[in-house]
Coordinates of C-alpha atoms in Angstrom, one line a residue:
Chain A
M1 CA 263.3 174.0 14.9
K2 CA 260.4 174.5 17.2
S3 CA 257.0 176.2 17.0
I4 CA 257.3 179.0 19.4
T5 CA 254.2 179.7 21.5
R6 CA 252.7 181.8 24.3
Q7 CA 250.1 180.9 27.0
K8 CA 247.0 183.2 26.8
S9 CA 245.9 185.2 29.6
L10 CA 244.1 183.3 32.2
E11 CA 241.0 185.5 31.5
Q12 CA 241.5 184.8 27.6
I13 CA 241.3 180.9 28.7
E14 CA 238.2 181.4 31.2
R15 CA 236.7 183.3 28.2
G16 CA 237.3 180.7 25.5
L17 CA 235.9 177.8 28.1
S18 CA 233.0 179.7 29.4
D19 CA 230.4 177.5 27.5
W20 CA 231.6 174.3 29.4
A21 CA 231.9 173.2 32.9
R22 CA 234.0 170.1 32.0
V23 CA 237.6 170.2 30.4
F24 CA 240.1 167.8 29.2
I25 CA 243.7 169.1 28.7
V26 CA 246.1 168.0 26.0
G27 CA 249.8 169.1 26.2
C28 CA 252.5 168.4 23.8
G29 CA 255.8 166.7 24.4
T30 CA 257.6 168.3 21.7
C31 CA 257.7 171.9 21.1
T32 CA 255.4 173.2 23.7
T33 CA 257.5 171.1 26.2
A34 CA 260.9 172.6 25.0
T35 CA 259.2 176.2 25.4
M36 CA 257.7 175.2 28.8
T37 CA 254.0 176.2 27.6
G38 CA 252.7 172.9 27.2
G39 CA 254.6 170.4 28.9
L40 CA 253.6 168.0 32.0
E41 CA 254.4 170.6 34.5
Q42 CA 252.3 173.6 32.5
V43 CA 249.4 170.7 32.0
L44 CA 249.2 170.2 36.0
E45 CA 249.5 173.9 36.6
M46 CA 246.6 174.4 34.3
K47 CA 244.8 171.7 35.8
E48 CA 245.1 173.5 39.1
Q49 CA 244.1 177.0 37.4
L50 CA 241.2 175.5 35.8
E51 CA 239.7 174.1 39.0
K52 CA 240.3 177.5 40.7
M53 CA 237.9 178.8 37.6
D54 CA 235.3 175.9 39.0
K55 CA 236.0 173.4 35.8
W56 CA 235.9 170.0 36.5
V57 CA 239.0 168.4 34.7
S58 CA 237.7 165.1 33.4
G59 CA 241.5 164.1 32.6
W60 CA 244.6 165.4 30.8
T61 CA 247.5 163.9 28.4
V62 CA 250.8 165.0 27.2
I63 CA 251.1 163.6 23.5
P64 CA 254.5 162.9 22.3
V65 CA 254.0 165.0 19.0
A66 CA 250.5 166.6 19.0
C67 CA 251.1 167.7 15.5
D68 CA 251.6 164.1 13.8
E69 CA 249.1 161.3 13.2
M70 CA 250.1 159.1 16.2
T71 CA 247.8 161.9 18.1
A72 CA 244.8 159.6 16.7
V73 CA 245.8 157.0 19.1
S74 CA 246.5 159.0 22.0
I75 CA 243.1 160.3 21.5
E76 CA 241.7 157.0 21.6
E77 CA 243.5 156.0 24.8
H78 CA 241.6 158.8 26.5
G79 CA 238.5 158.2 24.9
R80 CA 236.3 158.0 28.0
A81 CA 237.8 160.8 29.9
I82 CA 237.3 162.9 26.6
A83 CA 233.8 161.9 26.3
D84 CA 233.1 163.2 29.8
A85 CA 234.5 166.8 29.0
G86 CA 232.6 169.4 27.2
C87 CA 235.6 170.3 25.4
V88 CA 239.7 169.9 24.9
L89 CA 242.2 172.6 26.0
A90 CA 244.9 172.5 23.9
M91 CA 248.4 173.5 25.4
T92 CA 250.0 172.7 22.0
C93 CA 250.7 175.0 18.9
A94 CA 248.4 175.9 16.2
L95 CA 249.4 172.7 14.5
G96 CA 248.6 170.5 17.2
V97 CA 245.0 172.3 17.4
H98 CA 244.6 171.3 13.8
R99 CA 245.5 168.0 14.3
L100 CA 243.1 167.5 17.4
N101 CA 240.6 169.0 15.4
Q102 CA 240.8 166.2 13.0
Y103 CA 240.5 163.4 15.3
L104 CA 237.8 164.8 17.7
E105 CA 234.2 165.8 17.7
R106 CA 234.6 167.9 20.8
P107 CA 235.4 171.3 20.4
V108 CA 239.2 172.3 20.8
V109 CA 240.0 175.4 22.7
P110 CA 243.5 176.7 22.1
A111 CA 245.4 177.7 25.5
L112 CA 248.2 179.1 23.6
D113 CA 248.9 181.7 21.1
T114 CA 251.5 180.2 18.3
L115 CA 254.0 183.1 17.5
F116 CA 256.6 181.7 15.1
I117 CA 258.9 178.9 13.9
G118 CA 262.1 179.7 15.6
V119 CA 265.5 178.3 16.0
E120 CA 266.9 177.9 19.4
E121 CA 270.3 180.1 19.2
T122 CA 271.2 179.8 23.0
P123 CA 269.8 177.7 25.4
G124 CA 266.1 179.2 26.1
C125 CA 266.4 181.7 23.5
F126 CA 264.5 181.1 20.1
R127 CA 264.4 183.2 17.3
E128 CA 262.5 183.6 14.0
V129 CA 265.0 183.2 11.0
C130 CA 262.8 182.4 8.6
G131 CA 259.0 183.6 7.7
Q132 CA 258.7 181.0 4.9
C133 CA 257.5 183.5 2.5
G134 CA 258.5 181.7 -0.6
E135 CA 261.1 183.8 -2.0
C136 CA 264.1 183.5 -0.5
V137 CA 267.0 186.2 -0.6
L138 CA 269.4 184.6 1.8
G139 CA 272.0 184.5 -1.0
E140 CA 272.3 188.3 -1.4
T141 CA 272.1 189.1 2.3
A142 CA 274.8 186.9 3.8
G143 CA 272.2 184.5 5.2
I144 CA 270.5 187.0 7.3
C145 CA 266.9 187.2 6.3
P146 CA 265.6 190.8 6.0
V147 CA 261.7 189.9 5.8
V148 CA 261.6 188.6 9.2
T149 CA 264.8 190.1 10.6
C150 CA 264.0 193.7 9.5
H151 CA 260.8 195.0 11.3
K152 CA 259.6 196.3 8.1
G153 CA 260.9 193.5 6.1
L154 CA 262.8 195.9 3.7
V155 CA 264.6 194.2 0.9
N156 CA 266.5 197.0 -0.5
G157 CA 268.7 198.3 2.6
P158 CA 268.2 200.0 5.7
C159 CA 265.6 202.9 6.4
G160 CA 266.4 205.7 8.2
G161 CA 265.2 204.7 11.4
T162 CA 268.4 202.5 12.1
N163 CA 270.6 203.9 14.8
R164 CA 274.2 202.7 15.8
G165 CA 273.3 199.2 14.5
K166 CA 270.0 199.2 16.2
C167 CA 266.3 199.2 15.3
E168 CA 264.0 202.2 15.5
V169 CA 261.3 200.2 17.2
D170 CA 263.6 198.8 20.0
K171 CA 266.9 199.4 21.0
E172 CA 268.0 196.4 22.1
R173 CA 267.1 194.6 18.6
D174 CA 270.0 194.5 16.1
C175 CA 269.1 196.4 12.8
A176 CA 268.8 193.6 10.2
W177 CA 270.7 195.4 7.6
S178 CA 273.5 196.7 9.9
L179 CA 274.0 192.7 10.3
I180 CA 273.5 192.3 6.7
Y181 CA 276.2 195.2 5.9
A182 CA 279.1 193.4 8.3
R183 CA 278.8 190.3 7.0
L184 CA 278.7 190.9 3.3
K185 CA 281.5 193.4 4.0
A186 CA 283.5 190.8 6.1
Q187 CA 282.5 188.4 3.2
G188 CA 283.9 190.9 0.3
R189 CA 280.4 190.9 -1.3
L190 CA 279.2 194.0 -0.5
Q191 CA 278.0 194.5 -4.1
A192 CA 275.2 192.2 -3.5
M193 CA 273.6 194.9 -1.1
R194 CA 273.7 197.3 -4.2
N195 CA 271.6 194.8 -6.4
Y196 CA 268.0 196.1 -6.9
Q197 CA 265.3 193.8 -5.3
P198 CA 262.2 194.1 -7.2
P199 CA 258.8 194.2 -5.2
R200 CA 258.1 190.7 -3.6
N201 CA 255.9 188.4 -5.1
H202 CA 253.4 187.8 -1.8
H203 CA 251.8 185.2 -4.1
R204 CA 254.7 182.7 -5.1
M205 CA 252.3 180.2 -3.8
P206 CA 248.9 181.6 -3.0
R207 CA 247.2 180.7 0.2
P208 CA 246.2 178.1 1.3
R209 CA 249.4 176.8 0.5
V210 CA 249.3 172.9 0.0
T211 CA 251.9 171.0 -1.9
R212 CA 251.8 167.2 -3.0
L213 CA 254.7 165.0 -3.5
V214 CA 253.0 162.7 -5.9
Chain B
M1 CA 254.9 220.1 -18.0
A2 CA 257.6 220.4 -15.3
S3 CA 256.3 221.3 -11.9
R4 CA 257.2 224.7 -10.5
F5 CA 259.5 222.9 -8.0
R6 CA 261.4 221.1 -10.7
Q7 CA 262.0 224.0 -12.4
A8 CA 263.4 225.7 -9.2
L9 CA 265.8 222.8 -8.5
N10 CA 266.9 223.0 -12.3
S11 CA 267.6 226.9 -12.1
S12 CA 270.8 228.5 -10.6
E13 CA 268.9 229.7 -7.8
F14 CA 269.2 228.4 -3.9
V15 CA 266.2 226.4 -3.4
V16 CA 264.0 226.6 0.1
T17 CA 261.5 224.3 1.1
S18 CA 259.5 223.8 4.0
E19 CA 256.9 221.6 5.5
I20 CA 253.6 221.3 7.2
A21 CA 251.8 218.9 9.5
P22 CA 248.0 218.1 8.8
P23 CA 245.6 218.1 11.8
K24 CA 244.4 215.5 13.9
G25 CA 240.9 215.9 12.5
I26 CA 239.2 218.2 9.8
N27 CA 239.7 221.5 11.5
L28 CA 242.2 222.9 8.7
E29 CA 242.3 226.6 10.1
T30 CA 245.7 226.3 11.3
M31 CA 247.3 224.4 8.4
T32 CA 245.5 226.9 6.2
H33 CA 247.0 229.7 8.3
H34 CA 250.8 228.0 7.6
V35 CA 250.1 227.6 3.9
D36 CA 248.9 231.0 3.5
L37 CA 252.1 232.3 5.6
L38 CA 254.6 230.1 3.7
K39 CA 253.3 229.5 0.3
D40 CA 255.1 232.2 -1.3
R41 CA 258.4 232.3 1.0
V42 CA 259.5 229.0 -0.3
H43 CA 259.6 226.8 -3.5
G44 CA 257.8 223.9 -2.1
L45 CA 256.0 222.9 0.6
N46 CA 255.9 219.3 1.9
V47 CA 252.9 217.8 3.8
T48 CA 253.8 215.0 6.0
D49 CA 252.2 211.5 5.7
H50 CA 250.9 210.3 9.2
Q51 CA 254.5 211.6 10.4
S52 CA 255.7 209.2 13.3
S53 CA 253.1 206.9 12.4
V54 CA 250.4 209.0 14.0
M55 CA 247.3 209.0 12.2
R56 CA 246.2 212.6 10.8
Y57 CA 244.5 214.3 7.9
P58 CA 245.9 213.0 4.8
S59 CA 248.9 214.5 3.1
L60 CA 247.2 214.4 -0.6
G61 CA 244.6 216.5 1.4
G62 CA 247.0 218.6 2.5
C63 CA 248.6 219.0 -1.1
L64 CA 245.2 219.8 -2.6
L65 CA 244.8 222.7 0.2
I66 CA 248.3 224.2 -1.0
K67 CA 247.5 223.6 -4.7
E68 CA 244.1 225.7 -3.8
R69 CA 245.9 228.3 -2.0
G70 CA 248.4 228.8 -4.9
G71 CA 251.2 227.2 -3.6
E72 CA 253.4 224.5 -4.5
P73 CA 252.9 221.1 -2.8
I74 CA 255.4 218.2 -2.3
L75 CA 253.4 215.0 -1.6
Q76 CA 255.4 212.9 1.4
M77 CA 254.4 209.3 0.8
T78 CA 255.3 206.4 3.1
C79 CA 255.2 202.9 2.2
R80 CA 254.0 202.2 5.6
D81 CA 250.0 202.1 5.1
R82 CA 249.2 201.4 1.6
N83 CA 250.1 198.5 -0.8
R84 CA 251.2 198.8 -4.3
L85 CA 247.5 199.3 -5.8
A86 CA 246.6 202.1 -3.4
L87 CA 250.1 203.9 -3.8
E88 CA 249.7 203.7 -7.6
A89 CA 246.3 204.9 -7.3
D90 CA 247.0 207.7 -5.0
L91 CA 249.8 208.8 -7.3
L92 CA 247.2 209.1 -10.3
F93 CA 245.0 211.0 -8.1
A94 CA 247.9 213.2 -7.5
A95 CA 249.1 213.6 -10.8
S96 CA 245.3 214.4 -12.3
R97 CA 245.0 217.3 -9.4
G98 CA 248.6 218.9 -10.4
I99 CA 250.2 217.5 -7.5
Q100 CA 253.6 216.5 -9.3
N101 CA 256.4 216.3 -6.5
V102 CA 256.5 213.4 -4.6
L103 CA 258.8 212.7 -1.7
C104 CA 259.3 208.7 -1.4
L105 CA 259.8 207.4 2.1
T106 CA 259.9 204.0 3.9
G107 CA 257.8 205.2 6.6
D108 CA 258.4 205.0 10.6
A109 CA 257.6 201.7 12.0
V110 CA 254.0 201.4 13.3
P111 CA 254.7 200.7 17.0
V112 CA 256.2 204.0 17.4
G113 CA 252.8 205.9 16.6
D114 CA 249.1 206.0 17.8
H115 CA 247.8 202.9 16.2
K116 CA 250.1 200.3 17.7
E117 CA 248.3 197.4 16.7
A118 CA 247.8 198.3 13.0
A119 CA 249.5 196.4 10.0
G120 CA 252.2 197.7 8.6
V121 CA 252.3 197.3 5.0
F122 CA 255.7 197.9 3.3
D123 CA 254.4 196.0 0.0
L124 CA 257.0 198.6 -1.5
D125 CA 259.8 200.1 0.0
S126 CA 261.2 203.5 -0.8
V127 CA 263.7 202.4 -3.6
Q128 CA 260.6 200.3 -5.4
L129 CA 258.3 203.4 -5.0
L130 CA 260.6 205.7 -6.9
K131 CA 260.9 202.8 -9.7
A132 CA 257.1 202.5 -9.6
I133 CA 257.0 206.3 -10.2
R134 CA 259.0 206.2 -13.4
E135 CA 257.0 202.9 -14.5
L136 CA 253.8 205.2 -14.1
E137 CA 255.4 208.0 -16.1
A138 CA 256.5 205.3 -18.8
G139 CA 252.7 204.6 -19.3
R140 CA 252.5 201.3 -17.5
D141 CA 251.4 200.2 -13.9
L142 CA 253.2 197.7 -11.8
G143 CA 250.8 195.1 -13.3
G144 CA 252.6 195.9 -16.6
N145 CA 249.4 197.3 -17.8
T146 CA 249.1 200.6 -19.9
L147 CA 247.6 203.6 -18.4
D148 CA 245.5 206.1 -20.3
G149 CA 246.8 209.5 -19.7
D150 CA 250.5 210.7 -19.4
V151 CA 251.8 211.5 -16.1
E152 CA 254.9 213.3 -14.9
F153 CA 256.5 213.5 -11.6
C154 CA 259.3 215.3 -9.8
A155 CA 260.5 212.3 -7.3
G156 CA 262.8 212.6 -4.4
A157 CA 263.8 210.7 -1.7
I158 CA 265.6 210.9 1.9
V159 CA 269.2 210.6 3.0
T160 CA 270.7 210.6 6.4
P161 CA 274.3 211.9 6.2
E162 CA 275.1 211.6 9.7
A163 CA 274.0 207.7 10.2
D164 CA 276.0 205.5 12.0
P165 CA 277.1 203.1 10.2
L166 CA 276.8 205.5 7.2
E167 CA 278.1 203.3 4.2
P168 CA 274.5 201.3 4.2
Q169 CA 272.9 204.2 3.8
L170 CA 274.7 205.4 0.9
I171 CA 274.5 202.4 -0.6
K172 CA 270.9 203.0 -0.3
F173 CA 271.2 206.6 -1.6
E174 CA 272.8 205.1 -4.8
K175 CA 270.0 202.6 -5.2
K176 CA 267.6 205.1 -5.0
V177 CA 269.3 207.8 -7.5
E178 CA 269.5 204.8 -9.9
A179 CA 265.6 204.1 -9.1
G180 CA 264.9 207.6 -10.3
A181 CA 265.3 210.0 -7.5
E182 CA 266.2 213.5 -8.9
F183 CA 266.3 215.5 -5.5
F184 CA 267.1 214.7 -1.7
Q185 CA 265.9 216.2 1.3
T186 CA 268.5 215.1 4.4
Q187 CA 268.0 214.2 7.8
A188 CA 268.6 216.9 9.8
I189 CA 272.1 218.2 9.8
Y190 CA 274.0 220.3 12.3
D191 CA 277.7 219.7 11.7
L192 CA 278.6 221.3 8.3
D193 CA 282.2 219.9 7.9
N194 CA 280.4 216.7 8.1
F195 CA 278.0 217.7 5.7
A196 CA 280.5 218.9 3.4
S197 CA 282.3 215.7 3.1
F198 CA 278.9 213.9 2.6
M199 CA 278.2 216.5 -0.3
E200 CA 281.8 215.5 -1.7
F201 CA 280.3 212.0 -2.2
A202 CA 276.8 213.4 -3.2
R203 CA 278.1 215.7 -6.0
Q204 CA 279.2 212.6 -7.8
Y205 CA 275.4 212.1 -8.8
P206 CA 273.2 214.0 -11.0
V207 CA 270.9 214.9 -8.0
K208 CA 269.8 218.1 -6.4
I209 CA 270.3 217.7 -2.6
L210 CA 268.6 219.8 0.3
A211 CA 269.8 220.0 3.5
G212 CA 267.6 219.1 6.2
I213 CA 267.4 222.4 8.7
V214 CA 265.4 221.2 11.9
L215 CA 264.6 224.3 14.2
L216 CA 265.9 223.5 17.7
S217 CA 264.3 225.1 20.6
S218 CA 266.2 224.2 23.6
A219 CA 269.3 222.7 24.8
K220 CA 266.8 220.0 26.1
M221 CA 265.3 219.4 22.8
A222 CA 268.6 218.9 21.4
Q223 CA 269.9 216.4 24.0
Y224 CA 266.5 214.5 23.5
M225 CA 267.1 214.2 19.7
N226 CA 270.8 213.1 20.1
N227 CA 269.5 210.2 22.5
N228 CA 266.5 209.1 20.6
V229 CA 266.1 210.4 16.7
P230 CA 268.0 208.1 14.6
G231 CA 270.8 210.0 12.7
I232 CA 270.7 213.2 14.1
F233 CA 273.6 214.5 15.7
V234 CA 273.5 218.3 17.3
P235 CA 277.4 218.9 18.6
Q236 CA 277.9 219.7 21.9
A237 CA 279.1 223.6 21.1
L238 CA 275.5 224.0 19.5
I239 CA 274.0 222.6 22.9
D240 CA 276.0 224.7 25.2
E241 CA 274.9 228.0 23.0
L242 CA 271.2 227.1 23.4
A243 CA 271.8 226.5 27.3
A244 CA 273.5 229.5 27.5
A245 CA 270.7 231.7 25.8
V246 CA 268.1 230.7 28.5
A247 CA 270.7 230.8 31.5
A248 CA 271.4 234.7 31.5
P249 CA 269.7 236.3 34.2
D250 CA 267.9 238.3 32.2
A251 CA 266.9 235.9 29.5
P252 CA 263.6 236.8 28.2
K253 CA 260.7 234.1 27.8
G254 CA 261.5 232.2 24.5
A255 CA 265.1 233.1 24.4
G256 CA 265.8 229.2 23.6
L257 CA 263.2 229.4 20.3
A258 CA 265.1 232.7 19.6
K259 CA 268.4 231.4 20.0
G260 CA 267.2 228.1 17.9
I261 CA 266.0 230.6 15.2
E262 CA 269.6 232.2 15.1
I263 CA 271.0 229.0 14.9
A264 CA 269.0 227.8 12.0
G265 CA 269.4 230.9 10.1
R266 CA 273.1 230.9 10.6
M267 CA 273.4 227.5 9.2
I268 CA 271.2 228.2 6.1
R269 CA 273.2 231.6 5.7
E270 CA 276.4 229.5 5.6
I271 CA 275.0 226.7 3.3
R272 CA 273.9 229.2 0.7
E273 CA 276.8 231.8 0.6
N274 CA 279.4 228.7 0.4
R275 CA 277.0 226.9 -1.8
L276 CA 277.3 223.5 0.0
C277 CA 274.6 222.2 -1.4
D278 CA 271.6 223.4 -3.7
G279 CA 269.2 224.4 -1.1
V280 CA 267.8 223.5 2.2
H281 CA 264.3 222.1 3.6
I282 CA 263.2 223.6 6.8
M283 CA 261.5 221.6 9.4
A284 CA 259.9 224.0 12.2
I285 CA 258.0 220.8 13.7
G286 CA 255.0 222.3 15.0
R287 CA 256.3 226.2 14.8
E288 CA 255.7 226.7 11.1
E289 CA 254.9 230.4 11.8
V290 CA 258.4 231.1 12.5
V291 CA 259.9 229.9 9.3
P292 CA 259.7 233.6 7.9
D293 CA 262.2 234.4 11.0
I294 CA 264.4 231.8 10.5
L295 CA 264.8 233.2 6.7
A296 CA 265.1 236.6 8.1
A297 CA 267.7 235.4 10.4
A298 CA 269.7 233.9 7.3
G299 CA 269.5 237.3 5.5
M300 CA 266.9 236.5 3.4
A301 CA 264.1 238.5 4.6
D302 CA 263.6 240.2 1.4
W303 CA 264.4 236.8 -0.7
Q304 CA 261.7 235.8 -3.0
P305 CA 261.8 232.3 -4.6
T306 CA 261.4 232.7 -8.4
G307 CA 263.0 229.5 -9.9
R308 CA 264.2 230.8 -13.3
I309 CA 265.7 228.4 -15.6
V310 CA 269.2 228.9 -16.7

């Protein structure tokens, strides 16, 4: 499981940094390293890009897991260089941005857009298989989530836009309901597709979502 | 009271409906012209709801116009742009203005239209929308609260008899019937043998089926639909027929369209004479003015929709 990110355009990044001349860059050794959006190599490339924008890079680091509490320690180690910078450019996912904001007084500017939580299906190919909606229907859909796999998130079967097993939005993309149908049929459980699914409760756990173990 | 369209569906008569598309903007001249031209020639007129996800004058507005001109509107309602509160409210508004026929659709995907960055809502799907309509008729909204004043709808949905694979669509058809659909308009059909086998399946259910007739205007259009429109299959013989019509050295301008009108008329005649289903829904897509010509080509030039109850 990885937090999947994509780098913002350099124009967007430059706009985000427009208030500051000096920048400290933070990458992450976990997800953004795996997706090659915030690993060591990308952090060094970003340093070069920022210098082309006439920014002064006071320092950089790749935190092992930017979203966990050890980030506080990494920040402390680089306290001096961070203090020399006007802001921190985060090449982490949004969870890392959140964590950095907890420990830093300096503004944190994201260099990446966080897209989804995905699993690596084949090397380098990440897929969203769960949208963490709080109302799991996987038991009736042969383990394929229609909420995130169907473009429209339909829970009662395919729309009329499905064509030869593909989605109307993109001929290369599989229609979720064709996949669900094929697998249910193979399992001899087509009956599950006939079950009426009521409108989803979008507030099973209202936002902001928090759970406490004790 | 049952709508005129529902009375027609429940009569012995062959039902004919058509559809009009609202304009981009508030110049209603063309739409009004189409309404006036067609309102007395068909049992009901669909008004599309931001068809192909292209923002237009609203379906409800078009239905009100039909009502004002003395026609029988069928409100197309997609789940793409409104959550359940907005859908229910629009249904109440429709009912209060005598718009009682509703066609429930999922709606095309947002990215195929002209507002590509908009949110696709799909809070309800077409099956849930049908159920919601029956709930409103029972006097309750989806929040479980009592409504002041009774509403009554003639609710329908669509089905794609040429879909591949077909079985998932048939399962959804059954779910729509169970949810309360009383009529179905089909996606365009061109192969009447295939359609007849679909009808064998559909006849098991207590619903009325209107065969979708989409006007072909050229061989190129037919090819395009085969390649790009899900669930539409134009047989090669028809494509050849359209191509031959314009290939003749003395072919007049508009020969392709004339052939398309002839083909549509021929299909309607065959469906009607053999009573393959309960009626047809004619989609002339941008050429609404030729719908009377299609009816004439079907041998229905003097035919009048009445909708007598048997």
